[in-house]
mmCIF file of C-alpha atoms in Angstrom:
data_model
loop_
_atom_site.group_PDB
_atom_site.id
_atom_site.type_symbol
_atom_site.label_atom_id
_atom_site.label_comp_id
_atom_site.label_asym_id
_atom_site.label_seq_id
_atom_site.Cartn_x
_atom_site.Cartn_y
_atom_site.Cartn_z
ATOM 1 C CA MET A 1 -48.507 26.630 -30.028
ATOM 2 C CA ARG A 2 -47.730 23.262 -31.432
ATOM 3 C CA ARG A 3 -44.333 23.531 -31.958
ATOM 4 C CA MET A 4 -43.746 25.007 -28.761
ATOM 5 C CA LEU A 5 -45.183 21.655 -27.272
ATOM 6 C CA VAL A 6 -43.059 19.574 -29.234
ATOM 7 C CA ASP A 7 -40.474 21.345 -28.291
ATOM 8 C CA PHE A 8 -41.047 21.023 -24.494
ATOM 9 C CA ARG A 9 -41.660 17.082 -24.962
ATOM 10 C CA THR A 10 -38.531 16.685 -26.838
ATOM 11 C CA LYS A 11 -36.712 18.881 -24.505
ATOM 12 C CA ARG A 12 -33.810 16.736 -24.500
ATOM 13 C CA ARG A 13 -33.093 18.478 -27.600
ATOM 14 C CA HIS A 14 -35.003 21.841 -27.151
ATOM 15 C CA CYS A 15 -35.281 22.259 -23.181
ATOM 16 C CA PRO A 16 -35.324 25.740 -22.323
ATOM 17 C CA PHE A 17 -33.078 24.895 -19.005
ATOM 18 C CA GLN A 18 -30.126 23.625 -21.230
ATOM 19 C CA THR A 19 -26.648 23.193 -19.899
ATOM 20 C CA THR A 20 -23.327 23.406 -21.381
ATOM 21 C CA GLN A 21 -22.382 19.701 -19.738
ATOM 22 C CA LYS A 22 -23.828 16.803 -21.879
ATOM 23 C CA THR A 23 -23.618 14.257 -18.603
ATOM 24 C CA GLN A 24 -25.066 16.808 -16.152
ATOM 25 C CA TRP A 25 -28.750 15.365 -15.523
ATOM 26 C CA TRP A 26 -29.629 17.734 -12.401
ATOM 27 C CA ARG A 27 -30.798 21.135 -13.657
ATOM 28 C CA PRO A 28 -30.709 23.219 -11.001
ATOM 29 C CA GLU A 29 -30.977 26.447 -12.815
ATOM 30 C CA CYS A 30 -34.235 25.922 -13.290
ATOM 31 C CA HIS A 31 -35.501 27.778 -10.339
ATOM 32 C CA THR A 32 -32.449 30.691 -11.231
ATOM 33 C CA VAL A 33 -34.999 31.108 -14.759
ATOM 34 C CA MET A 34 -38.046 30.789 -12.680
ATOM 35 C CA SER A 35 -37.808 33.086 -10.028
ATOM 36 C CA SER A 36 -36.657 35.840 -12.728
ATOM 37 C CA ASP A 37 -39.528 35.388 -14.707
ATOM 38 C CA ARG A 38 -41.823 37.589 -13.485
ATOM 39 C CA SER A 39 -44.867 36.560 -15.371
ATOM 40 C CA GLN A 40 -45.247 33.687 -12.717
ATOM 41 C CA HIS A 41 -46.395 36.257 -10.192
ATOM 42 C CA GLN A 42 -48.845 37.759 -12.405
ATOM 43 C CA PRO A 43 -52.145 36.359 -13.645
ATOM 44 C CA LEU A 44 -52.509 34.998 -17.443
ATOM 45 C CA THR A 45 -53.134 37.929 -20.561
ATOM 46 C CA GLY A 46 -56.210 39.438 -19.314
ATOM 47 C CA GLY A 47 -56.648 38.578 -15.935
ATOM 48 C CA MET A 48 -57.917 35.561 -14.481
ATOM 49 C CA CYS A 49 -60.872 33.932 -15.869
ATOM 50 C CA LEU A 50 -63.074 31.855 -14.227
ATOM 51 C CA ASN A 51 -65.316 29.351 -15.338
ATOM 52 C CA ARG A 52 -69.440 28.825 -13.916
ATOM 53 C CA THR A 53 -67.788 26.513 -10.610
ATOM 54 C CA GLY A 54 -66.023 30.313 -9.462
ATOM 55 C CA CYS A 55 -62.163 28.631 -9.872
ATOM 56 C CA GLY A 56 -60.632 27.632 -13.204
ATOM 57 C CA LEU A 57 -59.419 28.371 -16.102
ATOM 58 C CA LEU A 58 -61.367 28.820 -19.489
ATOM 59 C CA PRO A 59 -59.876 26.887 -22.410
ATOM 60 C CA GLU A 60 -58.106 29.392 -23.870
ATOM 61 C CA ASN A 61 -56.329 30.105 -20.467
ATOM 62 C CA ARG A 62 -55.559 26.154 -20.377
ATOM 63 C CA ARG A 63 -53.833 26.725 -23.922
ATOM 64 C CA ASP A 64 -51.659 29.420 -22.451
ATOM 65 C CA ALA A 65 -50.978 27.576 -19.294
ATOM 66 C CA GLN A 66 -49.129 24.974 -21.741
ATOM 67 C CA ARG A 67 -46.665 27.497 -23.004
ATOM 68 C CA ARG A 68 -46.357 28.694 -19.324
ATOM 69 C CA GLN A 69 -42.843 27.043 -17.507
ATOM 70 C CA PRO A 70 -43.403 24.240 -15.309
ATOM 71 C CA PHE A 71 -44.925 25.448 -11.947
ATOM 72 C CA SER A 72 -45.285 28.934 -12.679
ATOM 73 C CA VAL A 73 -48.349 30.150 -10.677
ATOM 74 C CA LEU A 74 -51.172 31.321 -12.917
ATOM 75 C CA TYR A 75 -53.428 32.611 -9.870
ATOM 76 C CA ARG A 76 -52.768 33.191 -6.390
ATOM 77 C CA ALA A 77 -55.791 33.870 -3.675
ATOM 78 C CA PRO A 78 -55.606 37.413 -2.126
ATOM 79 C CA SER A 79 -54.296 37.506 1.455
ATOM 80 C CA THR A 80 -57.010 37.806 3.986
ATOM 81 C CA PRO A 81 -55.041 37.865 7.437
ATOM 82 C CA ASP A 82 -58.309 38.459 9.651
ATOM 83 C CA LEU A 83 -60.188 35.808 7.705
ATOM 84 C CA SER A 84 -60.126 31.984 8.077
ATOM 85 C CA PRO A 85 -58.588 30.235 4.629
ATOM 86 C CA ASP A 86 -61.261 29.793 2.373
ATOM 87 C CA GLN A 87 -61.693 26.195 1.972
ATOM 88 C CA SER A 88 -63.684 26.213 -1.120
ATOM 89 C CA LYS A 89 -61.460 27.945 -3.501
ATOM 90 C CA PRO A 90 -57.755 26.952 -4.318
ATOM 91 C CA GLN A 91 -55.100 29.082 -2.588
ATOM 92 C CA LEU A 92 -52.652 28.735 -5.919
ATOM 93 C CA THR A 93 -53.385 27.417 -9.476
ATOM 94 C CA LEU A 94 -50.299 26.345 -10.852
ATOM 95 C CA ALA A 95 -48.965 25.361 -14.589
ATOM 96 C CA LEU A 96 -48.250 22.038 -15.318
ATOM 97 C CA PRO A 97 -47.176 21.687 -19.097
ATOM 98 C CA SER A 98 -47.049 17.969 -20.429
ATOM 99 C CA LEU A 99 -48.485 16.458 -17.386
ATOM 100 C CA GLN A 100 -49.358 12.863 -18.777
ATOM 101 C CA ASP A 101 -53.562 12.072 -19.103
ATOM 102 C CA ASP A 102 -52.627 8.682 -17.599
ATOM 103 C CA TYR A 103 -54.911 7.125 -15.327
ATOM 104 C CA TYR A 104 -52.517 4.246 -14.339
ATOM 105 C CA SER A 105 -49.499 6.323 -13.661
ATOM 106 C CA HIS A 106 -48.438 7.848 -10.238
ATOM 107 C CA LEU A 107 -46.672 10.921 -11.183
ATOM 108 C CA LEU A 108 -47.148 13.292 -7.926
ATOM 109 C CA ASP A 109 -45.477 12.933 -4.468
ATOM 110 C CA TRP A 110 -44.869 15.134 -1.534
ATOM 111 C CA SER A 111 -41.795 14.344 0.859
ATOM 112 C CA ASN A 112 -41.817 14.970 4.598
ATOM 113 C CA SER A 113 -39.476 17.476 4.074
ATOM 114 C CA GLY A 114 -41.959 19.887 2.193
ATOM 115 C CA MET A 115 -40.750 19.014 -1.377
ATOM 116 C CA VAL A 116 -43.065 18.354 -4.096
ATOM 117 C CA ALA A 117 -41.827 15.807 -6.851
ATOM 118 C CA LEU A 118 -43.783 15.738 -10.293
ATOM 119 C CA ALA A 119 -43.271 14.216 -13.861
ATOM 120 C CA LEU A 120 -43.941 16.069 -16.716
ATOM 121 C CA GLY A 121 -43.373 14.154 -19.548
ATOM 122 C CA SER A 122 -39.745 12.465 -19.327
ATOM 123 C CA ASP A 123 -38.547 14.864 -16.585
ATOM 124 C CA VAL A 124 -39.324 15.090 -12.850
ATOM 125 C CA PHE A 125 -39.457 18.672 -11.534
ATOM 126 C CA LEU A 126 -39.019 19.210 -7.778
ATOM 127 C CA TRP A 127 -41.076 22.307 -6.268
ATOM 128 C CA LYS A 128 -40.654 23.673 -2.850
ATOM 129 C CA ALA A 129 -43.983 24.048 -1.378
ATOM 130 C CA ASP A 130 -43.439 26.573 1.333
ATOM 131 C CA THR A 131 -41.375 29.120 -0.758
ATOM 132 C CA HIS A 132 -43.305 28.358 -4.298
ATOM 133 C CA THR A 133 -39.688 28.021 -5.854
ATOM 134 C CA LEU A 134 -38.904 25.538 -8.618
ATOM 135 C CA GLN A 135 -35.543 23.427 -7.263
ATOM 136 C CA GLY A 136 -34.810 22.068 -9.905
ATOM 137 C CA CYS A 137 -35.320 19.346 -12.724
ATOM 138 C CA ILE A 138 -34.358 15.736 -12.616
ATOM 139 C CA HIS A 139 -33.939 13.980 -16.494
ATOM 140 C CA PRO A 140 -33.588 10.308 -16.044
ATOM 141 C CA SER A 141 -31.656 9.857 -19.150
ATOM 142 C CA LEU A 142 -34.364 7.984 -21.265
ATOM 143 C CA PRO A 143 -34.330 7.078 -25.173
ATOM 144 C CA LEU A 144 -35.922 9.601 -27.336
ATOM 145 C CA SER A 145 -38.996 8.842 -27.607
ATOM 146 C CA LEU A 146 -42.412 9.933 -26.084
ATOM 147 C CA SER A 147 -43.544 6.613 -24.958
ATOM 148 C CA HIS A 148 -40.724 6.201 -22.698
ATOM 149 C CA SER A 149 -41.380 8.639 -20.261
ATOM 150 C CA VAL A 150 -41.612 8.478 -16.365
ATOM 151 C CA SER A 151 -44.630 6.946 -15.043
ATOM 152 C CA SER A 152 -44.087 6.669 -11.403
ATOM 153 C CA VAL A 153 -42.202 8.725 -8.356
ATOM 154 C CA SER A 154 -42.037 8.196 -5.069
ATOM 155 C CA TRP A 155 -40.126 9.728 -1.694
ATOM 156 C CA SER A 156 -38.318 7.807 0.612
ATOM 157 C CA ARG A 157 -39.656 8.411 3.851
ATOM 158 C CA ASP A 158 -37.238 10.705 4.833
ATOM 159 C CA GLY A 159 -37.344 12.746 2.262
ATOM 160 C CA CYS A 160 -33.713 12.803 0.911
ATOM 161 C CA THR A 161 -34.154 9.805 -1.502
ATOM 162 C CA LEU A 162 -36.608 10.004 -4.734
ATOM 163 C CA GLY A 163 -37.347 6.874 -6.533
ATOM 164 C CA ILE A 164 -38.175 7.011 -10.448
ATOM 165 C CA GLY A 165 -39.879 4.284 -12.364
ATOM 166 C CA THR A 166 -40.195 4.474 -16.417
ATOM 167 C CA LYS A 167 -42.677 3.049 -18.514
ATOM 168 C CA GLU A 168 -39.649 0.935 -20.114
ATOM 169 C CA GLY A 169 -39.102 -0.821 -17.097
ATOM 170 C CA GLY A 170 -36.237 0.888 -15.221
ATOM 171 C CA VAL A 171 -35.773 2.209 -11.332
ATOM 172 C CA GLN A 172 -33.535 4.734 -10.888
ATOM 173 C CA LEU A 173 -32.946 6.221 -7.294
ATOM 174 C CA TRP A 174 -31.690 9.994 -6.612
ATOM 175 C CA ASN A 175 -30.199 11.525 -4.030
ATOM 176 C CA VAL A 176 -31.932 14.712 -3.640
ATOM 177 C CA GLU A 177 -29.803 16.739 -1.515
ATOM 178 C CA LYS A 178 -26.285 15.581 -3.319
ATOM 179 C CA ARG A 179 -27.965 16.225 -6.556
ATOM 180 C CA THR A 180 -26.749 12.402 -7.782
ATOM 181 C CA ARG A 181 -28.037 9.562 -9.069
ATOM 182 C CA LEU A 182 -27.466 6.771 -6.682
ATOM 183 C CA ARG A 183 -27.987 3.874 -9.073
ATOM 184 C CA THR A 184 -30.116 2.618 -12.123
ATOM 185 C CA ILE A 185 -32.013 -0.778 -11.549
ATOM 186 C CA THR A 186 -33.446 -2.852 -14.510
ATOM 187 C CA SER A 187 -34.973 -5.924 -13.018
ATOM 188 C CA HIS A 188 -38.314 -5.120 -14.789
ATOM 189 C CA LEU A 189 -39.629 -5.905 -18.293
ATOM 190 C CA SER A 190 -42.299 -4.002 -18.207
ATOM 191 C CA GLY A 191 -43.425 -0.257 -17.360
ATOM 192 C CA VAL A 192 -42.937 0.832 -13.580
ATOM 193 C CA GLY A 193 -46.565 2.166 -12.755
ATOM 194 C CA ALA A 194 -46.119 2.093 -9.048
ATOM 195 C CA LEU A 195 -43.356 2.453 -6.338
ATOM 196 C CA SER A 196 -43.357 2.562 -2.271
ATOM 197 C CA TRP A 197 -40.640 2.591 0.322
ATOM 198 C CA ASN A 198 -40.361 0.514 3.370
ATOM 199 C CA GLN A 199 -37.334 2.188 4.932
ATOM 200 C CA HIS A 200 -34.104 1.386 2.565
ATOM 201 C CA VAL A 201 -36.054 -1.061 0.674
ATOM 202 C CA LEU A 202 -37.939 0.578 -2.675
ATOM 203 C CA SER A 203 -40.619 -1.906 -4.124
ATOM 204 C CA SER A 204 -41.593 -1.393 -7.985
ATOM 205 C CA GLY A 205 -44.626 -2.771 -9.303
ATOM 206 C CA SER A 206 -44.707 -3.644 -13.130
ATOM 207 C CA VAL A 207 -47.619 -4.249 -16.193
ATOM 208 C CA LEU A 208 -46.635 -7.627 -16.039
ATOM 209 C CA GLY A 209 -47.826 -8.096 -12.560
ATOM 210 C CA LEU A 210 -44.350 -8.381 -10.739
ATOM 211 C CA ILE A 211 -43.297 -6.518 -7.503
ATOM 212 C CA HIS A 212 -39.826 -6.308 -7.040
ATOM 213 C CA HIS A 213 -37.972 -5.312 -3.743
ATOM 214 C CA HIS A 214 -34.399 -3.534 -3.929
ATOM 215 C CA ASP A 215 -32.660 -2.530 -1.158
ATOM 216 C CA TYR A 216 -30.223 -0.010 -2.911
ATOM 217 C CA ARG A 217 -27.495 -0.053 -0.312
ATOM 218 C CA LEU A 218 -26.381 -3.855 -1.687
ATOM 219 C CA GLU A 219 -24.413 -4.411 -4.924
ATOM 220 C CA THR A 220 -27.517 -6.453 -6.190
ATOM 221 C CA PRO A 221 -30.097 -4.524 -5.258
ATOM 222 C CA THR A 222 -33.157 -6.927 -5.965
ATOM 223 C CA VAL A 223 -33.814 -8.930 -3.120
ATOM 224 C CA GLY A 224 -37.392 -10.121 -3.434
ATOM 225 C CA VAL A 225 -40.131 -10.554 -6.040
ATOM 226 C CA PHE A 226 -43.636 -11.047 -5.090
ATOM 227 C CA HIS A 227 -46.173 -12.035 -8.329
ATOM 228 C CA GLN A 228 -49.919 -11.008 -8.620
ATOM 229 C CA GLN A 229 -52.887 -11.632 -11.075
ATOM 230 C CA GLY A 230 -53.086 -8.796 -13.523
ATOM 231 C CA GLY A 231 -50.992 -5.883 -13.707
ATOM 232 C CA VAL A 232 -49.707 -3.680 -10.579
ATOM 233 C CA CYS A 233 -51.463 -0.209 -11.017
ATOM 234 C CA GLY A 234 -51.230 0.851 -7.257
ATOM 235 C CA LEU A 235 -48.481 -0.085 -4.578
ATOM 236 C CA GLU A 236 -48.168 1.023 -1.065
ATOM 237 C CA TRP A 237 -46.822 0.027 2.114
ATOM 238 C CA ALA A 238 -48.514 0.776 5.207
ATOM 239 C CA PRO A 239 -47.436 3.523 7.549
ATOM 240 C CA GLN A 240 -45.535 1.256 9.728
ATOM 241 C CA GLY A 241 -44.071 -0.941 7.394
ATOM 242 C CA ASP A 242 -45.726 -4.294 8.295
ATOM 243 C CA TRP A 243 -48.206 -4.414 5.285
ATOM 244 C CA LEU A 244 -47.982 -3.929 1.534
ATOM 245 C CA ALA A 245 -50.894 -3.307 -0.356
ATOM 246 C CA SER A 246 -51.040 -3.842 -4.389
ATOM 247 C CA GLY A 247 -53.792 -3.153 -6.754
ATOM 248 C CA SER A 248 -54.435 -5.272 -9.660
ATOM 249 C CA THR A 249 -55.816 -3.914 -12.990
ATOM 250 C CA ASP A 250 -58.075 -7.329 -12.764
ATOM 251 C CA GLY A 251 -59.696 -5.820 -9.515
ATOM 252 C CA LEU A 252 -57.820 -7.230 -6.869
ATOM 253 C CA LEU A 253 -56.245 -5.767 -3.959
ATOM 254 C CA ASN A 254 -53.697 -7.659 -2.120
ATOM 255 C CA ILE A 255 -52.402 -7.490 1.164
ATOM 256 C CA TRP A 256 -48.567 -9.081 1.648
ATOM 257 C CA THR A 257 -46.431 -9.536 4.707
ATOM 258 C CA ASN A 258 -43.114 -7.661 5.120
ATOM 259 C CA ASP A 259 -41.571 -11.011 4.083
ATOM 260 C CA LEU A 260 -40.154 -10.015 0.957
ATOM 261 C CA GLY A 261 -38.997 -13.855 0.494
ATOM 262 C CA SER A 262 -36.278 -14.150 -2.385
ATOM 263 C CA LYS A 263 -35.554 -13.751 -6.383
ATOM 264 C CA THR A 264 -36.514 -17.133 -6.936
ATOM 265 C CA LYS A 265 -38.970 -18.110 -4.517
ATOM 266 C CA THR A 266 -42.198 -16.082 -3.861
ATOM 267 C CA HIS A 267 -45.319 -16.688 -1.673
ATOM 268 C CA PRO A 268 -49.147 -15.925 -1.858
ATOM 269 C CA PRO A 269 -50.576 -12.733 -0.656
ATOM 270 C CA ALA A 270 -52.123 -13.001 3.001
ATOM 271 C CA LYS A 271 -55.266 -11.267 1.902
ATOM 272 C CA THR A 272 -57.125 -10.965 -1.094
ATOM 273 C CA MET A 273 -59.966 -8.364 -1.835
ATOM 274 C CA THR A 274 -62.031 -7.933 -4.815
ATOM 275 C CA GLN A 275 -63.810 -4.843 -6.572
ATOM 276 C CA PRO A 276 -65.549 -4.489 -9.682
ATOM 277 C CA SER A 277 -62.819 -2.285 -11.347
ATOM 278 C CA ALA A 278 -59.123 -1.838 -11.285
ATOM 279 C CA VAL A 279 -57.597 -1.018 -8.137
ATOM 280 C CA LYS A 280 -55.476 2.123 -9.004
ATOM 281 C CA ALA A 281 -56.408 4.429 -6.210
ATOM 282 C CA MET A 282 -55.978 3.601 -2.502
ATOM 283 C CA ALA A 283 -54.247 4.677 0.599
ATOM 284 C CA TRP A 284 -53.772 3.611 3.824
ATOM 285 C CA CYS A 285 -55.432 5.488 6.745
ATOM 286 C CA PRO A 286 -52.594 6.745 9.335
ATOM 287 C CA TRP A 287 -53.941 6.679 12.373
ATOM 288 C CA GLN A 288 -55.702 3.055 12.088
ATOM 289 C CA LYS A 289 -52.990 1.141 10.327
ATOM 290 C CA GLU A 290 -55.732 -1.951 9.635
ATOM 291 C CA LEU A 291 -57.517 0.026 7.369
ATOM 292 C CA ILE A 292 -56.942 1.132 4.011
ATOM 293 C CA ALA A 293 -59.342 2.820 1.044
ATOM 294 C CA THR A 294 -59.713 2.304 -2.558
ATOM 295 C CA GLY A 295 -61.513 3.720 -5.233
ATOM 296 C CA GLY A 296 -63.318 2.536 -8.194
ATOM 297 C CA GLY A 297 -62.994 3.196 -11.565
ATOM 298 C CA GLN A 298 -65.012 4.525 -14.055
ATOM 299 C CA SER A 299 -67.323 1.660 -14.593
ATOM 300 C CA ASP A 300 -67.915 1.207 -10.389
ATOM 301 C CA GLY A 301 -67.180 4.702 -8.832
ATOM 302 C CA VAL A 302 -67.254 3.270 -4.999
ATOM 303 C CA LEU A 303 -65.209 4.399 -2.255
ATOM 304 C CA ARG A 304 -64.376 1.637 0.122
ATOM 305 C CA ILE A 305 -62.846 0.944 3.326
ATOM 306 C CA TRP A 306 -61.451 -2.326 3.688
ATOM 307 C CA ASN A 307 -60.122 -4.068 7.138
ATOM 308 C CA ASN A 308 -57.068 -5.837 6.101
ATOM 309 C CA GLN A 309 -56.897 -7.953 8.943
ATOM 310 C CA SER A 310 -60.418 -9.609 8.149
ATOM 311 C CA GLY A 311 -60.509 -9.245 4.267
ATOM 312 C CA THR A 312 -63.879 -7.375 4.582
ATOM 313 C CA CYS A 313 -65.155 -3.911 3.540
ATOM 314 C CA VAL A 314 -66.483 -2.186 6.474
ATOM 315 C CA ASP A 315 -67.688 1.134 4.775
ATOM 316 C CA SER A 316 -68.422 2.333 1.255
ATOM 317 C CA ALA A 317 -70.207 4.863 -0.602
ATOM 318 C CA GLN A 318 -70.957 5.624 -4.165
ATOM 319 C CA THR A 319 -68.928 8.429 -5.646
ATOM 320 C CA ASN A 320 -71.119 8.126 -9.278
ATOM 321 C CA SER A 321 -67.741 9.214 -11.104
ATOM 322 C CA GLN A 322 -64.212 7.376 -11.669
ATOM 323 C CA VAL A 323 -61.989 7.656 -8.717
ATOM 324 C CA CYS A 324 -58.796 8.660 -9.900
ATOM 325 C CA SER A 325 -56.829 9.381 -6.583
ATOM 326 C CA VAL A 326 -57.127 9.123 -2.815
ATOM 327 C CA VAL A 327 -55.094 10.236 0.134
ATOM 328 C CA TRP A 328 -55.953 10.618 3.929
ATOM 329 C CA SER A 329 -55.183 13.752 6.160
ATOM 330 C CA GLU A 330 -54.238 12.896 9.627
ATOM 331 C CA GLU A 331 -54.143 16.321 10.778
ATOM 332 C CA ARG A 332 -57.975 16.890 9.920
ATOM 333 C CA LYS A 333 -58.891 13.011 10.223
ATOM 334 C CA ALA A 334 -60.340 13.270 6.673
ATOM 335 C CA LEU A 335 -60.485 11.339 2.984
ATOM 336 C CA PHE A 336 -59.853 13.074 -0.247
ATOM 337 C CA THR A 337 -61.022 11.484 -3.395
ATOM 338 C CA GLY A 338 -60.060 12.762 -6.703
ATOM 339 C CA HIS A 339 -62.496 12.376 -9.576
ATOM 340 C CA GLY A 340 -63.078 12.257 -13.230
ATOM 341 C CA LEU A 341 -66.463 12.386 -15.158
ATOM 342 C CA PRO A 342 -68.520 14.292 -15.022
ATOM 343 C CA HIS A 343 -67.440 16.677 -12.706
ATOM 344 C CA HIS A 344 -63.789 16.441 -11.997
ATOM 345 C CA HIS A 345 -63.984 17.448 -8.821
ATOM 346 C CA ILE A 346 -62.503 16.290 -5.654
ATOM 347 C CA THR A 347 -64.149 15.412 -2.444
ATOM 348 C CA CYS A 348 -63.545 15.470 1.360
ATOM 349 C CA TRP A 349 -64.817 12.366 3.051
ATOM 350 C CA SER A 350 -65.281 12.410 7.225
ATOM 351 C CA PRO A 351 -64.546 8.493 7.655
ATOM 352 C CA SER A 352 -65.881 8.361 11.409
ATOM 353 C CA PRO A 353 -68.393 6.949 12.781
ATOM 354 C CA SER A 354 -69.334 6.370 8.901
ATOM 355 C CA LEU A 355 -68.211 7.150 5.554
ATOM 356 C CA GLU A 356 -69.803 10.701 5.010
ATOM 357 C CA GLN A 357 -69.130 13.853 2.640
ATOM 358 C CA ALA A 358 -68.165 16.758 4.274
ATOM 359 C CA TYR A 359 -67.466 18.959 1.201
ATOM 360 C CA GLN A 360 -66.190 19.307 -2.567
ATOM 361 C CA LEU A 361 -63.975 21.018 -4.233
ATOM 362 C CA HIS A 362 -64.248 22.216 -7.993
ATOM 363 C CA GLY A 363 -61.488 23.802 -9.899
ATOM 364 C CA HIS A 364 -60.265 21.568 -12.531
ATOM 365 C CA MET A 365 -61.573 20.988 -15.974
ATOM 366 C CA GLY A 366 -60.211 17.481 -16.535
ATOM 367 C CA ARG A 367 -59.867 14.604 -14.404
ATOM 368 C CA VAL A 368 -58.348 14.867 -11.140
ATOM 369 C CA LEU A 369 -55.337 12.150 -11.492
ATOM 370 C CA HIS A 370 -53.080 12.981 -8.439
ATOM 371 C CA LEU A 371 -53.585 14.098 -5.050
ATOM 372 C CA ALA A 372 -50.802 14.877 -2.253
ATOM 373 C CA VAL A 373 -51.477 16.171 1.127
ATOM 374 C CA SER A 374 -48.511 18.399 2.905
ATOM 375 C CA PRO A 375 -46.710 17.245 5.682
ATOM 376 C CA SER A 376 -48.563 19.163 7.976
ATOM 377 C CA GLY A 377 -51.861 17.796 6.354
ATOM 378 C CA THR A 378 -53.033 21.512 6.058
ATOM 379 C CA LYS A 379 -52.631 21.663 2.223
ATOM 380 C CA LEU A 380 -53.573 19.611 -0.792
ATOM 381 C CA LEU A 381 -52.220 19.639 -3.994
ATOM 382 C CA SER A 382 -54.408 18.099 -6.858
ATOM 383 C CA ALA A 383 -52.864 17.638 -10.427
ATOM 384 C CA GLY A 384 -55.250 17.585 -12.962
ATOM 385 C CA ALA A 385 -55.680 16.214 -16.952
ATOM 386 C CA ASN A 386 -55.854 19.846 -17.791
ATOM 387 C CA CYS A 387 -52.346 20.676 -17.029
ATOM 388 C CA LEU A 388 -52.953 22.510 -14.173
ATOM 389 C CA GLY A 389 -52.104 22.178 -10.371
ATOM 390 C CA HIS A 390 -54.238 23.748 -7.675
ATOM 391 C CA VAL A 391 -53.123 23.925 -3.579
ATOM 392 C CA TRP A 392 -55.915 23.868 -1.760
ATOM 393 C CA ASN A 393 -56.625 24.402 2.453
ATOM 394 C CA THR A 394 -58.272 21.102 3.915
#
């Protein structure tokens, strides 16, 4: 097993999807290999072993999952056309080998066109959610070092362009439809842990607390810079594009206007709110544009709803666990949080009239690092530190 893990993590030399052209960074033949691999449609050897929560792999099968192809289907819920979808158990369980157990990275995003991007090691895999097929694999051409890996991914609003941030400070932009790299931007001197789009501008946040704004259509793409106290561990433009929220490792939630300033002149945030732990998990409410949710770290564990206009916390709930990820479902008018110790669960919250827990989802045996909601708002994809992914009905 150890040899297989090493081979996957250094896949530039041992990747099972090797191409004959050394300059070909896009690997569309991934899905050809996957579609011919009958094992992805079958349970693991000996069948699907459930843990005491009723859905999740036992340790020996998690090790087996590490040896599977990315996005191999390890479990598929039985079809029950006459019954309502079961919310309590995942509809799919997927192998996500070499997923980094890094709280401060943002490695998962689901585009408005239905494509899922997930960074595994130093590659980014593209998975078509509606057909459950692997579409390809982007190799960003990083140095041969495990420490220089992808640290963030983000889709543009139209789902055509994918932004990739790396731990060495680079930002790459890829046209997924044409399967070409548009450009590489090297404006940061430290790792880029968070990305967010506002129309044609991609904002990137670094460990040194710098937020750079890039218009990739320009010859000199970096058009503005913000500077905050503490490293940037969360970054998200509001759906209307009028506000940018940035989270700090120092426990600050900063709200910025859409005035990007310039490369030489910056301005302070319009509002700054504080919480006792790093502000990594954050998400704007899609239907109440003044509200943003944040989750507290292991020493805090509080889910908070902020009003960015007044700069006040308008609601909160103690989760008694680390909040690793936060997403809204506009379709369900609900908020989902992914958690670490002690239970590694997902919680669905009803935000109106006050924040109230609706139900919990159990199936991960490692902290739920990333959550993403489908464009329809009816599916939830979770990625856990145990290198497993689950697709749930919301």
